[in-house]
Coordinates of C-alpha atoms in Angstrom, one line a residue:
Chain V
M1 CA -33.5 -29.0 -23.0
D2 CA -31.4 -26.0 -23.8
P3 CA -27.8 -27.3 -23.6
I4 CA -26.3 -23.8 -23.4
A5 CA -28.4 -22.8 -20.3
A6 CA -27.7 -26.2 -18.7
I7 CA -23.9 -25.8 -19.2
E8 CA -24.1 -22.3 -17.8
A9 CA -25.9 -23.5 -14.7
V10 CA -23.5 -26.4 -14.2
L11 CA -20.4 -24.1 -14.5
F12 CA -22.0 -21.6 -12.3
V13 CA -22.2 -24.0 -9.3
A14 CA -18.9 -25.8 -10.0
D15 CA -16.0 -24.9 -7.8
A16 CA -13.4 -26.2 -10.3
P17 CA -13.1 -26.5 -14.0
V18 CA -15.5 -29.0 -15.6
S19 CA -14.3 -31.1 -18.5
A20 CA -16.2 -31.4 -21.7
G21 CA -16.4 -35.1 -21.1
E22 CA -18.1 -34.6 -17.8
L23 CA -20.6 -32.1 -19.3
S24 CA -21.3 -34.6 -21.9
Q25 CA -22.2 -37.2 -19.3
V26 CA -24.2 -34.9 -17.1
L27 CA -26.2 -33.5 -20.0
E28 CA -26.4 -36.8 -21.9
L29 CA -25.3 -35.2 -25.1
P30 CA -22.6 -36.2 -27.6
P31 CA -19.2 -34.4 -27.2
A32 CA -19.8 -32.5 -30.5
E33 CA -22.9 -30.9 -29.3
I34 CA -21.2 -29.9 -26.0
A35 CA -18.4 -28.3 -28.0
T36 CA -20.9 -26.3 -30.0
A37 CA -22.9 -25.2 -27.0
L38 CA -19.7 -24.2 -25.2
R39 CA -18.6 -22.1 -28.1
T40 CA -22.1 -20.5 -28.4
L41 CA -22.1 -19.7 -24.6
G42 CA -18.7 -18.1 -24.8
E43 CA -19.7 -16.0 -27.8
R44 CA -23.0 -15.0 -26.2
L45 CA -21.4 -13.9 -23.0
A46 CA -18.9 -11.8 -24.9
A47 CA -21.5 -10.4 -27.3
Q48 CA -23.8 -9.0 -24.6
S49 CA -20.9 -7.8 -22.6
S50 CA -21.7 -10.0 -19.6
G51 CA -19.8 -9.6 -16.4
L52 CA -18.7 -13.2 -16.8
V53 CA -16.3 -14.9 -19.3
L54 CA -16.0 -18.5 -20.2
R55 CA -12.5 -19.9 -20.3
E56 CA -10.9 -23.2 -21.0
V57 CA -8.3 -23.9 -18.4
A58 CA -6.3 -27.0 -17.5
G59 CA -8.8 -29.8 -17.1
G60 CA -11.9 -28.1 -18.4
W61 CA -14.2 -25.1 -18.6
R62 CA -14.9 -22.5 -16.1
L63 CA -16.8 -19.3 -15.7
Y64 CA -14.8 -16.3 -14.4
T65 CA -15.5 -12.7 -13.7
R66 CA -14.3 -10.3 -16.4
P67 CA -10.7 -9.2 -15.6
D68 CA -11.5 -5.5 -16.1
L69 CA -14.1 -5.7 -13.3
H70 CA -11.7 -7.0 -10.7
P71 CA -11.2 -3.6 -9.0
Y72 CA -14.9 -3.7 -8.1
L73 CA -14.7 -7.2 -6.8
E74 CA -11.7 -6.3 -4.6
R75 CA -13.8 -3.5 -3.2
F76 CA -16.7 -5.8 -2.8
A77 CA -14.5 -8.3 -0.9
A78 CA -14.0 -5.7 1.8
S79 CA -17.6 -4.7 2.0
P80 CA -19.9 -5.8 4.8
T81 CA -21.6 -8.7 3.0
A82 CA -18.4 -10.3 1.8
A83 CA -16.4 -9.6 4.9
R84 CA -19.0 -10.7 7.3
L85 CA -18.7 -14.2 8.5
S86 CA -21.9 -16.3 8.2
R87 CA -23.5 -17.8 11.2
A88 CA -22.3 -21.3 10.1
A89 CA -18.8 -20.0 9.8
L90 CA -18.9 -18.3 13.2
E91 CA -20.2 -21.5 14.8
T92 CA -17.5 -23.5 13.2
L93 CA -14.9 -21.0 14.3
A94 CA -16.1 -21.2 17.9
V95 CA -15.9 -25.0 17.8
V96 CA -12.4 -24.9 16.3
A97 CA -11.2 -22.3 18.8
Y98 CA -12.3 -24.3 21.8
R99 CA -11.8 -27.8 20.6
Q100 CA -8.6 -27.6 18.6
P101 CA -7.0 -29.7 17.2
V102 CA -10.2 -30.9 15.8
A103 CA -11.2 -33.0 12.8
R104 CA -13.9 -32.0 10.3
G105 CA -16.0 -35.0 11.3
Q106 CA -15.9 -33.9 15.0
I107 CA -17.0 -30.4 14.1
A108 CA -19.9 -31.8 12.1
E109 CA -20.8 -34.0 15.0
I110 CA -20.8 -31.2 17.5
R111 CA -22.7 -28.8 15.2
G112 CA -25.0 -31.5 14.0
V113 CA -24.6 -30.4 10.4
D114 CA -21.9 -30.8 7.7
S115 CA -19.3 -28.0 8.1
E116 CA -17.1 -28.4 5.1
Q117 CA -18.2 -25.1 3.4
A118 CA -17.8 -23.1 6.6
L119 CA -14.4 -24.6 7.2
R120 CA -13.3 -23.7 3.7
T121 CA -14.5 -20.1 4.1
L122 CA -12.5 -19.9 7.4
E123 CA -9.5 -21.3 5.8
Q124 CA -9.7 -18.9 2.9
R125 CA -9.9 -16.0 5.3
G126 CA -6.9 -17.3 7.2
L127 CA -8.7 -17.8 10.5
V128 CA -8.2 -21.5 10.7
D129 CA -5.6 -23.9 9.2
V130 CA -4.7 -27.5 9.1
I131 CA -2.3 -28.1 12.1
G132 CA -1.9 -31.8 11.8
T133 CA -3.4 -35.2 11.1
A134 CA -5.2 -37.6 13.4
P135 CA -3.3 -40.8 14.3
G136 CA -4.8 -44.0 12.9
S137 CA -5.8 -45.2 9.5
G138 CA -8.1 -42.3 8.6
Q139 CA -5.5 -39.6 8.7
A140 CA -8.2 -37.0 9.2
L141 CA -6.9 -33.5 8.9
L142 CA -6.9 -31.6 12.2
Y143 CA -7.8 -27.9 12.3
G144 CA -6.8 -25.1 14.6
T145 CA -7.0 -21.4 14.8
T146 CA -4.3 -19.1 13.3
E147 CA -2.4 -16.0 14.4
T148 CA -4.7 -14.0 12.3
F149 CA -7.6 -15.3 14.4
L150 CA -5.9 -14.2 17.6
E151 CA -5.2 -10.8 16.2
K152 CA -8.7 -10.3 14.9
A153 CA -10.2 -11.5 18.2
G154 CA -8.0 -9.3 20.1
L155 CA -6.3 -12.1 22.0
A156 CA -2.6 -12.3 23.0
S157 CA -2.8 -16.1 23.0
L158 CA -5.2 -19.0 23.1
A159 CA -4.9 -19.0 26.8
D160 CA -6.8 -15.7 26.8
L161 CA -9.9 -17.3 25.3
P162 CA -12.8 -16.7 27.7
P163 CA -13.3 -19.9 29.7
L164 CA -16.4 -22.0 29.0
A165 CA -18.8 -23.4 31.5
D166 CA -18.1 -27.0 32.3
H167 CA -20.0 -29.1 29.9
V168 CA -20.6 -32.4 31.5
P169 CA -23.7 -34.4 30.8
P170 CA -26.2 -34.3 33.6
P171 CA -25.9 -37.1 36.2
T172 CA -28.9 -38.9 34.8
V173 CA -27.3 -39.2 31.4
V174 CA -24.0 -40.4 32.9
E175 CA -26.0 -42.9 34.9
I176 CA -27.8 -44.3 31.9
L177 CA -24.6 -44.6 29.9
E178 CA -22.8 -46.4 32.7
R179 CA -25.6 -48.8 33.5
P180 CA -24.7 -51.7 31.2
F181 CA -21.1 -51.6 32.3
R182 CA -21.8 -51.6 36.0
P183 CA -21.3 -54.9 37.8
E184 CA -24.6 -56.1 39.0
E185 CA -24.1 -56.2 42.7
P186 CA -27.0 -56.7 45.1
S187 CA -25.4 -54.4 47.6
S188 CA -26.1 -50.7 46.9
D189 CA -22.8 -49.5 45.6
S190 CA -22.9 -45.8 45.4
R191 CA -20.6 -44.8 42.6
S192 CA -21.0 -41.4 41.0
Chain Y
M1 CA -56.4 -25.2 2.8
T2 CA -56.9 -28.4 4.6
Y3 CA -57.9 -28.7 8.2
E4 CA -58.0 -32.4 8.5
V5 CA -55.9 -33.7 11.3
R6 CA -54.7 -37.0 10.3
T7 CA -52.0 -38.0 12.8
P8 CA -52.8 -41.4 14.4
V9 CA -50.0 -40.8 16.9
Y10 CA -50.8 -38.3 19.6
E11 CA -48.1 -35.8 19.4
G12 CA -49.7 -33.7 22.0
P13 CA -52.8 -33.1 24.0
L14 CA -54.0 -30.3 21.7
E15 CA -53.5 -32.6 18.7
L16 CA -55.6 -35.3 20.3
L17 CA -58.4 -32.8 21.1
L18 CA -58.3 -31.5 17.6
Q19 CA -58.4 -35.0 16.2
L20 CA -61.3 -36.0 18.3
I21 CA -63.4 -33.0 17.4
T22 CA -62.6 -33.2 13.7
S23 CA -63.0 -36.9 13.4
H24 CA -66.4 -36.7 14.9
R25 CA -67.3 -34.1 12.4
L26 CA -66.3 -36.5 9.7
D27 CA -68.7 -39.0 11.1
V28 CA -71.4 -36.3 10.6
T29 CA -72.5 -36.9 14.1
E30 CA -73.1 -34.1 16.4
V31 CA -70.3 -34.0 18.8
S32 CA -71.3 -33.8 22.4
L33 CA -69.0 -32.7 25.1
S34 CA -69.6 -35.8 27.1
D35 CA -68.5 -38.0 24.2
L36 CA -65.5 -35.9 23.8
V37 CA -64.6 -36.2 27.5
T38 CA -65.2 -39.9 27.5
E39 CA -62.9 -40.4 24.5
Y40 CA -60.3 -38.0 25.7
L41 CA -60.1 -39.9 29.0
A42 CA -60.0 -43.2 27.2
H43 CA -57.1 -42.1 25.1
L44 CA -55.4 -40.8 28.2
G45 CA -55.7 -44.2 29.8
Q46 CA -54.5 -45.9 26.7
M47 CA -51.5 -43.7 26.5
R48 CA -50.6 -44.4 30.1
E49 CA -50.8 -48.1 29.3
M50 CA -48.5 -47.5 26.3
D51 CA -46.2 -46.1 29.0
L52 CA -45.9 -42.8 27.2
E53 CA -45.1 -39.8 29.2
V54 CA -48.5 -38.4 30.3
T55 CA -47.8 -34.7 30.7
S56 CA -49.5 -32.4 33.0
E57 CA -50.9 -30.6 30.0
F58 CA -52.9 -33.7 29.1
L59 CA -54.3 -33.8 32.5
M60 CA -55.1 -30.1 32.5
I61 CA -57.1 -30.3 29.3
A62 CA -58.9 -33.4 30.6
A63 CA -59.7 -31.5 33.9
T64 CA -61.0 -28.6 32.0
L65 CA -63.2 -30.8 29.8
I66 CA -64.6 -32.7 32.9
Q67 CA -65.3 -29.4 34.6
L68 CA -67.2 -28.2 31.5
K69 CA -69.1 -31.4 31.4
A70 CA -70.0 -31.2 35.1
R71 CA -71.1 -27.7 34.8
R72 CA -73.7 -28.7 32.2
L73 CA -75.0 -31.5 34.3
L74 CA -75.9 -29.0 37.0
P75 CA -79.6 -28.1 37.1
G76 CA -79.5 -24.3 37.0
D77 CA -77.4 -21.3 37.1
D78 CA -78.3 -20.1 40.6
T79 CA -76.6 -23.0 42.2
V80 CA -73.3 -22.2 40.6
D81 CA -70.6 -20.0 42.0
L82 CA -70.5 -17.2 39.4
D83 CA -66.7 -16.6 39.8
E84 CA -66.0 -20.3 39.2
D85 CA -68.4 -20.2 36.2
L86 CA -66.6 -17.3 34.8
L87 CA -63.2 -18.9 35.3
L88 CA -64.5 -22.0 33.5
A89 CA -65.8 -19.9 30.6
E90 CA -62.4 -18.3 30.4
E91 CA -60.7 -21.6 30.4
R92 CA -62.9 -22.9 27.7
D93 CA -62.3 -19.8 25.6
R94 CA -58.6 -20.2 26.1
L95 CA -58.8 -23.8 25.0
L96 CA -60.7 -22.8 21.9
A97 CA -58.3 -20.0 21.1
R98 CA -55.4 -22.5 21.4
L99 CA -57.1 -24.9 19.1
L100 CA -57.6 -22.1 16.5
A101 CA -54.0 -20.9 16.8
N102 CA -52.8 -24.4 16.4
L103 CA -54.8 -24.9 13.3
T104 CA -53.7 -21.6 11.9
F105 CA -50.0 -22.3 12.3
K106 CA -50.4 -25.8 10.9
D107 CA -51.9 -24.3 7.8
V108 CA -49.3 -21.6 7.4
A109 CA -46.6 -24.2 7.9
T110 CA -47.8 -26.0 4.8
V111 CA -47.4 -22.7 2.9
L112 CA -43.8 -22.4 4.2
A113 CA -43.2 -26.0 3.2
L114 CA -44.3 -25.2 -0.4
R115 CA -42.1 -22.1 -0.5
F116 CA -39.1 -24.1 0.7
E117 CA -39.8 -26.7 -1.9
A118 CA -39.9 -24.0 -4.6
T119 CA -36.6 -22.5 -3.6
E120 CA -34.9 -25.9 -3.4
M121 CA -34.8 -25.9 -7.1
L122 CA -32.9 -22.6 -7.1
V123 CA -29.2 -23.2 -6.6
S124 CA -26.9 -20.3 -5.6
R125 CA -23.1 -20.1 -5.9
Q126 CA -20.9 -20.8 -2.9
V127 CA -17.5 -20.7 -4.5
G128 CA -16.6 -17.2 -3.6
L129 CA -14.0 -14.9 -5.3
D130 CA -12.1 -15.9 -8.4
P131 CA -8.7 -17.4 -7.6
E132 CA -6.9 -14.4 -9.1
I133 CA -8.6 -11.8 -6.9
T134 CA -7.1 -11.3 -3.5
P135 CA -9.2 -9.4 -1.0
P136 CA -7.1 -7.2 1.2
R137 CA -6.7 -9.2 4.4
R138 CA -6.6 -6.2 6.7
E139 CA -10.3 -5.6 5.9
L140 CA -11.2 -8.9 7.5
R141 CA -13.5 -8.5 10.4
L142 CA -14.5 -11.1 12.8
G143 CA -17.8 -9.4 13.6
V144 CA -17.8 -10.8 17.2
T145 CA -15.8 -10.3 20.3
A146 CA -13.9 -13.1 22.0
L147 CA -16.6 -13.1 24.7
E148 CA -19.4 -13.5 22.1
L149 CA -17.5 -16.4 20.5
A150 CA -17.3 -18.0 23.9
R151 CA -21.0 -17.7 24.4
L152 CA -21.6 -19.2 20.9
A153 CA -19.3 -22.1 21.7
D154 CA -21.1 -22.6 25.0
R155 CA -24.5 -22.8 23.2
I156 CA -23.3 -25.2 20.5
L157 CA -21.6 -27.5 23.0
Q158 CA -24.7 -27.5 25.2
R159 CA -26.8 -28.3 22.2
S160 CA -24.6 -31.2 21.3
I161 CA -24.6 -32.5 24.8
A162 CA -28.4 -32.4 25.0
Q163 CA -28.3 -35.5 22.7
P164 CA -26.3 -38.1 24.5
D165 CA -23.4 -39.4 22.4
L166 CA -20.7 -41.9 23.2
D167 CA -17.8 -39.5 22.5
H168 CA -16.5 -39.6 26.1
L169 CA -16.2 -43.3 25.9
D170 CA -13.3 -42.8 23.6
L171 CA -14.0 -45.8 21.3
E172 CA -12.2 -44.0 18.5
L173 CA -14.1 -45.8 15.8
P174 CA -12.3 -45.8 12.5
S175 CA -14.2 -44.0 9.7
V176 CA -15.4 -46.1 6.8
S177 CA -15.6 -42.9 4.7
D178 CA -11.9 -42.3 5.3
A179 CA -11.2 -46.0 4.4
I180 CA -13.1 -45.6 1.2
A181 CA -11.1 -42.5 0.3
D182 CA -7.9 -44.2 1.1
L183 CA -8.8 -47.3 -0.9
R184 CA -9.7 -45.2 -3.9
R185 CA -6.3 -43.4 -3.7
R186 CA -4.5 -46.7 -3.6
L187 CA -6.4 -48.1 -6.5
E188 CA -5.6 -44.9 -8.4
A189 CA -2.0 -45.7 -8.1
D190 CA -2.3 -49.5 -8.7
I191 CA -4.9 -50.8 -11.0
E192 CA -4.8 -54.1 -9.3
T193 CA -3.9 -55.0 -5.8
D194 CA -5.1 -57.3 -3.0
F195 CA -6.9 -56.7 0.2
D196 CA -4.0 -57.9 2.4
R197 CA -1.6 -55.5 0.8
V198 CA -3.8 -52.4 1.2
T199 CA -4.5 -53.2 4.8
A200 CA -1.0 -54.2 5.8
H201 CA -0.5 -50.9 7.6
L202 CA -3.5 -51.4 9.9
E203 CA -3.1 -52.3 13.5
R204 CA -6.5 -52.7 15.0
P205 CA -9.1 -55.3 14.0
L206 CA -11.7 -52.5 14.0
E207 CA -9.7 -50.7 11.3
L208 CA -9.6 -53.8 9.2
V209 CA -13.4 -54.1 9.5
A210 CA -13.7 -50.5 8.3
Y211 CA -11.5 -51.3 5.2
F212 CA -13.5 -54.5 4.5
L213 CA -16.8 -52.4 4.6
A214 CA -15.1 -49.8 2.4
M215 CA -14.2 -52.5 -0.1
L216 CA -17.8 -53.8 -0.2
E217 CA -19.1 -50.3 -0.7
L218 CA -16.7 -49.7 -3.6
A219 CA -17.7 -52.9 -5.1
R220 CA -21.4 -52.0 -4.7
W221 CA -20.7 -48.7 -6.6
G222 CA -19.0 -50.6 -9.3
L223 CA -15.7 -48.8 -8.8
V224 CA -13.9 -51.9 -7.8
E225 CA -14.0 -55.6 -8.7
A226 CA -13.3 -57.9 -5.8
R227 CA -12.5 -61.6 -6.5
Q228 CA -11.4 -64.5 -4.4
T229 CA -10.8 -68.0 -5.8
D230 CA -11.5 -69.7 -2.4
A231 CA -11.9 -68.7 1.2
R232 CA -8.2 -68.8 2.0
S233 CA -6.8 -67.1 -1.1
P234 CA -6.2 -63.3 -1.1
I235 CA -9.0 -61.0 -2.2
V236 CA -7.9 -59.4 -5.4
L237 CA -9.1 -55.9 -6.0
R238 CA -9.2 -54.3 -9.4
R239 CA -10.2 -50.8 -10.3
T240 CA -12.9 -50.4 -12.9
E241 CA -14.0 -47.4 -14.9
A242 CA -15.6 -44.9 -12.6
P243 CA -19.2 -44.0 -13.4
A244 CA -20.1 -40.4 -13.5
G245 CA -22.0 -38.4 -11.0
V246 CA -22.0 -38.1 -7.3
L247 CA -21.6 -41.1 -5.0
I248 CA -23.4 -40.9 -1.8
S249 CA -22.4 -43.4 0.7
E250 CA -24.4 -44.4 3.7
W251 CA -21.2 -44.2 5.6
D252 CA -20.9 -40.5 5.0
S253 CA -22.2 -38.7 8.1
Chain J
M1 CA -17.8 1.1 -16.5
D2 CA -20.7 -1.0 -17.4
P3 CA -22.8 -1.2 -14.3
I4 CA -24.8 -4.2 -15.4
A5 CA -21.7 -6.3 -16.0
A6 CA -20.2 -5.1 -12.8
I7 CA -23.3 -6.1 -10.8
E8 CA -23.4 -9.5 -12.5
A9 CA -19.7 -10.1 -11.5
V10 CA -20.3 -9.0 -7.9
L11 CA -23.4 -11.2 -7.5
F12 CA -21.5 -14.1 -9.2
V13 CA -18.8 -14.1 -6.4
A14 CA -21.1 -13.2 -3.5
D15 CA -22.0 -16.1 -1.2
A16 CA -25.1 -14.2 0.2
P17 CA -27.7 -11.8 -1.2
V18 CA -26.2 -8.3 -1.7
S19 CA -28.3 -5.3 -0.9
A20 CA -28.8 -2.5 -3.5
G21 CA -27.3 -0.1 -1.1
E22 CA -24.1 -2.1 -0.9
L23 CA -23.9 -2.4 -4.7
S24 CA -24.3 1.3 -4.8
Q25 CA -21.3 1.8 -2.5
V26 CA -19.1 -0.8 -4.2
L27 CA -19.8 0.5 -7.7
E28 CA -20.0 4.2 -6.6
L29 CA -23.2 4.7 -8.4
P30 CA -26.4 6.4 -7.2
P31 CA -29.2 4.0 -6.0
A32 CA -31.4 4.9 -8.9
E33 CA -28.8 3.7 -11.4
I34 CA -28.3 0.5 -9.5
A35 CA -32.0 -0.1 -9.5
T36 CA -32.2 0.3 -13.3
A37 CA -29.2 -1.9 -13.9
L38 CA -30.6 -4.6 -11.7
R39 CA -33.8 -4.5 -13.6
T40 CA -32.0 -4.6 -17.0
L41 CA -29.8 -7.5 -15.8
G42 CA -32.8 -9.5 -14.7
E43 CA -34.6 -8.9 -18.0
R44 CA -31.5 -9.7 -20.0
L45 CA -31.0 -13.0 -18.3
A46 CA -34.6 -13.9 -19.0
A47 CA -34.6 -12.7 -22.6
Q48 CA -31.6 -14.7 -23.7
S49 CA -32.8 -17.8 -21.8
S50 CA -29.7 -17.8 -19.7
G51 CA -29.1 -20.7 -17.2
L52 CA -29.2 -18.1 -14.4
V53 CA -32.0 -16.0 -12.8
L54 CA -31.8 -12.9 -10.7
R55 CA -34.0 -12.8 -7.5
E56 CA -34.6 -10.4 -4.7
V57 CA -34.4 -12.3 -1.4
A58 CA -33.6 -11.5 2.2
G59 CA -33.1 -7.8 1.6
G60 CA -30.7 -8.3 -1.3
W61 CA -30.1 -9.6 -4.7
R62 CA -28.7 -12.9 -5.7
L63 CA -28.1 -15.1 -8.8
Y64 CA -29.5 -18.6 -8.9
T65 CA -29.6 -21.3 -11.5
R66 CA -32.9 -21.7 -13.3
P67 CA -35.3 -24.0 -11.4
D68 CA -36.0 -26.2 -14.5
L69 CA -32.3 -27.0 -14.8
H70 CA -32.1 -28.5 -11.3
P71 CA -32.1 -32.1 -12.5
Y72 CA -28.8 -31.6 -14.3
L73 CA -27.2 -30.0 -11.2
E74 CA -28.4 -33.0 -9.2
R75 CA -26.5 -35.3 -11.6
F76 CA -23.5 -33.0 -11.3
A77 CA -21.2 -33.9 -8.4
A78 CA -21.4 -30.6 -6.6
S79 CA -25.2 -30.6 -6.2
P80 CA -26.4 -29.8 -2.7
T81 CA -29.5 -31.8 -1.9
A82 CA -31.3 -30.3 1.1
A83 CA -33.0 -32.6 3.6
R84 CA -36.6 -31.9 4.1
L85 CA -37.9 -30.5 7.3
S86 CA -40.2 -32.6 9.4
R87 CA -43.8 -31.4 10.0
A88 CA -42.9 -30.6 13.6
A89 CA -40.0 -28.5 12.5
L90 CA -42.1 -26.7 9.9
E91 CA -44.8 -25.9 12.4
T92 CA -42.2 -24.7 14.9
L93 CA -40.6 -22.6 12.2
A94 CA -44.0 -21.0 11.4
V95 CA -44.6 -20.1 15.0
V96 CA -41.1 -18.5 15.3
A97 CA -41.5 -16.6 12.0
Y98 CA -44.8 -15.0 13.1
R99 CA -44.3 -14.6 16.8
Q100 CA -40.7 -13.6 17.0
P101 CA -39.1 -12.9 19.4
V102 CA -40.6 -16.0 21.0
A103 CA -39.5 -18.2 23.9
R104 CA -39.6 -22.0 23.8
G105 CA -42.4 -22.1 26.3
Q106 CA -44.6 -19.9 24.1
I107 CA -44.0 -22.1 21.1
A108 CA -45.0 -25.2 23.1
E109 CA -48.1 -23.4 24.3
I110 CA -49.3 -22.8 20.7
R111 CA -48.2 -26.2 19.3
G112 CA -49.4 -28.1 22.4
V113 CA -46.3 -30.1 22.5
D114 CA -42.7 -29.5 23.6
S115 CA -40.6 -28.2 20.7
E116 CA -37.1 -28.4 21.9
Q117 CA -35.9 -31.0 19.4
A118 CA -37.6 -29.1 16.5
L119 CA -35.9 -25.9 17.6
R120 CA -32.5 -27.5 17.8
T121 CA -32.9 -28.8 14.3
L122 CA -33.9 -25.4 13.0
E123 CA -31.0 -23.8 14.8
Q124 CA -28.5 -26.3 13.3
R125 CA -29.9 -25.6 9.8
G126 CA -29.4 -21.9 10.5
L127 CA -33.1 -21.1 10.0
V128 CA -33.7 -19.8 13.5
D129 CA -31.4 -18.3 16.1
V130 CA -31.4 -16.9 19.6
I131 CA -32.0 -13.2 19.2
G132 CA -32.2 -12.3 22.9
T133 CA -33.3 -13.2 26.3
A134 CA -36.6 -12.5 28.0
P135 CA -36.6 -9.9 30.7
G136 CA -37.2 -11.1 34.2
S137 CA -35.8 -13.8 36.4
G138 CA -36.2 -16.7 34.0
Q139 CA -34.0 -15.3 31.3
A140 CA -35.7 -17.5 28.7
L141 CA -33.9 -17.5 25.4
L142 CA -35.9 -15.8 22.7
Y143 CA -35.8 -17.1 19.2
G144 CA -36.2 -15.4 15.8
T145 CA -35.7 -16.3 12.2
T146 CA -32.5 -15.7 10.2
E147 CA -31.6 -14.3 6.8
T148 CA -31.1 -17.9 5.7
F149 CA -34.7 -18.5 6.5
L150 CA -35.8 -15.5 4.4
E151 CA -33.6 -16.8 1.5
K152 CA -34.9 -20.4 1.7
A153 CA -38.5 -19.2 2.0
G154 CA -37.9 -16.9 -1.0
L155 CA -38.9 -13.8 0.9
A156 CA -37.5 -10.3 0.5
S157 CA -38.2 -9.5 4.1
L158 CA -40.4 -10.6 7.0
A159 CA -43.1 -8.2 5.8
D160 CA -43.5 -10.5 2.8
L161 CA -44.7 -13.4 5.0
P162 CA -48.2 -14.4 3.9
P163 CA -50.6 -12.7 6.2
L164 CA -51.5 -15.0 9.1
A165 CA -55.2 -13.9 8.9
D166 CA -55.5 -15.7 5.6
H167 CA -54.8 -19.0 7.4
V168 CA -57.1 -18.6 10.4
P169 CA -59.7 -21.4 10.0
P170 CA -62.8 -20.3 8.2
P171 CA -66.1 -19.8 10.2
T172 CA -67.3 -23.3 9.4
V173 CA -64.3 -24.9 11.0
V174 CA -64.5 -22.5 14.0
E175 CA -68.1 -23.6 14.4
I176 CA -67.1 -27.2 14.4
L177 CA -64.5 -26.6 17.0
E178 CA -66.9 -24.6 19.2
R179 CA -69.9 -27.0 18.9
P180 CA -68.9 -29.5 21.6
F181 CA -68.3 -26.7 24.1
R182 CA -71.6 -24.9 23.5
P183 CA -74.3 -25.3 26.2
E184 CA -76.7 -27.9 24.9
E185 CA -80.0 -26.6 26.3
P186 CA -81.4 -23.3 25.1
S187 CA -82.9 -22.9 28.5
S188 CA -79.5 -22.6 30.2
D189 CA -78.1 -19.1 29.9
S190 CA -75.7 -18.4 27.2
R191 CA -72.8 -16.7 28.6
S192 CA -69.7 -16.9 26.5

């Protein structure tokens, strides 16, 4: 195993600084070797004038883009790929817009897939925000859309959101769900 | 490339037909249409017994097979209505074409599966911009109109309704994942505590159950030591050194 | 400005593949220079056994961690482990990929079994999407594959899908399939 490449890969996917101790555990290498590999990685990135730099920040090590390249990154942030919302983000936004206030778990349930990353993107872009916490023990965060969302969607208020079709389960489903709870009466009671 | 059809469960009528033909081939017996028809009908009967939904497609394929068989039993061509004969030939060709298409896509699906497996090992970065870079917010584009967003919401909600859930019953089940997170937070503050203390704020019995499950889960992970001297004494919880790596709970949805 | 470093930095922060054209606009460099820089970056990463690789997928370029380092990422907390697709979902995906735009009914016709559940799974995973509606009264939804599909399948574009002709059963198999349906007696006329 090449510890330098492995560290680079781990820091690449990490969304926060990673401590040397954690690297040592993940790579199953003694701290001294991790320290050497970190130093070599930092030197190597600098030597070949990579676009990335390795920095030690509070709590650990992290890869950053080189500061002198930031103007390009700001331009990139405004370009189509970076500015475009992914399908997952749009779906999540649609659910938040119509079901707010809504907890992360509920969004995942409606979409059928985990929506954490999509929510984070929307939060970063200022389209959704935490607007409260659910009552009860869980204290789940509740999300809603922001003023920025209204502005970007060209809406004066949430009341202007186009109405949805009425989503009620078909009668057969309702009937099945109700069955166990229905008193067993011989007479044909015709509820619902 | 493999063309063996191995499913013992009949996912569909074409699948069954494929299976019958290829399994006969494996027996190195010449497959005759009448054998095929007999077996197809036998399976059809069996499936009805198993109370599976017998679709019209099963019946249509069976009908085609029977027609083909009947056609062969007839003595000569002159007694046969030519139009009907032609229709039957078309039906047979259509069936064969479908069998071939089915096998083709089965085969290419395995290639896709291999490709997916290969890319699974490649991990991309999802973190986004460095914290110190602030994209100009005015450049933000939604990419959809409010109407398109409504259509999207419509489709997602329809999709979720297609699978019946118990949401509208409003059971408000407490989340074990949340309870785990809360317990860990509390144990972060106090290295030792007891179960009664950490659940003092709960009101509903169901919430208590969630916390109890959460405690068991944490103990299973080795994050917490739970001890009780006897059945009536308080359950003492003690935080242990956290092992490294990701913890995946069966309670996470 | 060092175009290689700038490209590396942009691809580092991008959360989707970035096309060469977009890189050309962001860096204000002619496409030819971008192409050279991309090639050099890929070679450089490989030469110094970096933990990252550069790949062309879904019409753009993206950085990934090296496949052999995956075990370490799995041990690291932030590792996403993808759930495998069922055989039914894979077959449905294959039909959509090669027959798009395609309606649910057409997929069922080829697979010989209803594919609603499989389609829903693929939609939730972001691999297929509704890309239109069929003309006519039925207004059947037409499905197609997404950019995510291209990326997950490691394809630069749909044109890179393996040719379907390569997967048509060989003559021996066709013969086996045909055999039961062939007229048994040589005397009977052999229309077909």
